[in-house]
């Protein structure tokens, strides 16, 4: 987590900026992306069977930038 909506609980943020780092399953090739996810609508969801449904935010990635890449050896 790089940043998120100030003055919100982490589980209820309106937006968040994150860094995603990855490595290939064999340890070859790695990189990183930075993304911004923003609240985009809501759905009704019951947290437990039989519970009353509540509105839960849904998110979309509004920006995705590759910030690092380590190519696989040939």
Tab-separated table of C-alpha atoms in Angstrom:
chain	number	residue	atom	x	y	z
A	1	UNK	CA	0.000	0.000	0.000
A	2	UNK	CA	1.503	3.305	-1.087
A	3	UNK	CA	-1.396	5.605	-0.158
A	4	UNK	CA	-5.145	5.546	0.442
A	5	UNK	CA	-8.079	7.819	1.150
A	6	UNK	CA	-7.236	9.842	4.260
A	7	UNK	CA	-9.607	9.632	7.236
A	8	UNK	CA	-11.130	6.279	6.212
A	9	UNK	CA	-10.826	2.791	7.595
A	10	UNK	CA	-8.575	0.656	5.323
A	11	UNK	CA	-11.509	-1.632	4.477
A	12	UNK	CA	-13.702	1.334	3.427
A	13	UNK	CA	-11.304	3.483	1.383
A	14	UNK	CA	-12.579	5.401	-1.640
A	15	UNK	CA	-9.230	4.880	-3.385
A	16	UNK	CA	-5.853	3.273	-2.819
A	17	UNK	CA	-2.509	3.305	-4.588
A	18	UNK	CA	-0.608	0.011	-4.434
A	19	UNK	CA	2.606	-1.530	-5.735
A	20	UNK	CA	2.411	-5.100	-7.037
A	21	UNK	CA	5.708	-6.974	-7.328
A	22	UNK	CA	5.985	-10.348	-9.048
A	23	UNK	CA	8.462	-13.077	-9.886
A	24	UNK	CA	8.081	-16.009	-12.257
A	25	UNK	CA	7.354	-19.428	-10.691
A	26	UNK	CA	10.874	-20.604	-11.503
A	27	UNK	CA	12.439	-17.456	-10.014
A	28	UNK	CA	13.176	-16.093	-13.474
A	29	UNK	CA	11.785	-12.758	-14.621
A	30	UNK	CA	10.400	-10.235	-12.183
A	31	UNK	CA	8.873	-6.792	-12.207
A	32	UNK	CA	6.529	-4.368	-10.552
A	33	UNK	CA	3.428	-2.346	-11.322
A	34	UNK	CA	1.871	0.557	-9.477
A	35	UNK	CA	-1.890	0.890	-9.628
A	36	UNK	CA	-4.660	3.126	-8.388
A	37	UNK	CA	-7.938	1.435	-7.459
A	38	UNK	CA	-11.038	3.614	-7.027
A	39	UNK	CA	-14.502	2.888	-5.687
A	40	UNK	CA	-16.820	2.335	-8.644
A	41	UNK	CA	-20.362	1.537	-7.639
A	42	UNK	CA	-21.636	-0.881	-5.026
A	43	UNK	CA	-23.405	-4.219	-4.734
A	44	UNK	CA	-25.695	-5.616	-2.060
A	45	UNK	CA	-24.110	-8.480	-0.133
A	46	UNK	CA	-24.959	-10.540	2.962
A	47	UNK	CA	-21.866	-11.051	5.118
A	48	UNK	CA	-23.315	-14.262	6.603
A	49	UNK	CA	-26.002	-16.692	5.508
A	50	UNK	CA	-29.366	-15.270	6.522
A	51	UNK	CA	-27.970	-11.816	7.377
A	52	UNK	CA	-29.517	-8.666	5.973
A	53	UNK	CA	-27.769	-7.500	2.809
A	54	UNK	CA	-25.638	-4.361	3.044
A	55	UNK	CA	-24.127	-2.134	0.374
A	56	UNK	CA	-20.461	-2.995	-0.334
A	57	UNK	CA	-18.145	-0.864	-2.469
A	58	UNK	CA	-16.778	-2.311	-5.690
A	59	UNK	CA	-13.473	-1.109	-7.125
A	60	UNK	CA	-11.847	-0.661	-10.520
A	61	UNK	CA	-8.242	-0.047	-11.516
A	62	UNK	CA	-8.138	3.447	-12.986
A	63	UNK	CA	-4.387	3.602	-13.615
A	64	UNK	CA	-1.768	0.851	-14.064
A	65	UNK	CA	1.894	1.642	-14.727
A	66	UNK	CA	4.789	-0.785	-15.127
A	67	UNK	CA	7.583	0.575	-12.933
A	68	UNK	CA	10.192	-2.213	-13.076
A	69	UNK	CA	11.024	-5.196	-15.230
A	70	UNK	CA	13.715	-7.837	-15.029
A	71	UNK	CA	13.666	-9.859	-18.248
A	72	UNK	CA	13.918	-13.646	-18.276
A	73	UNK	CA	17.364	-14.903	-19.259
A	74	UNK	CA	17.583	-16.395	-22.742
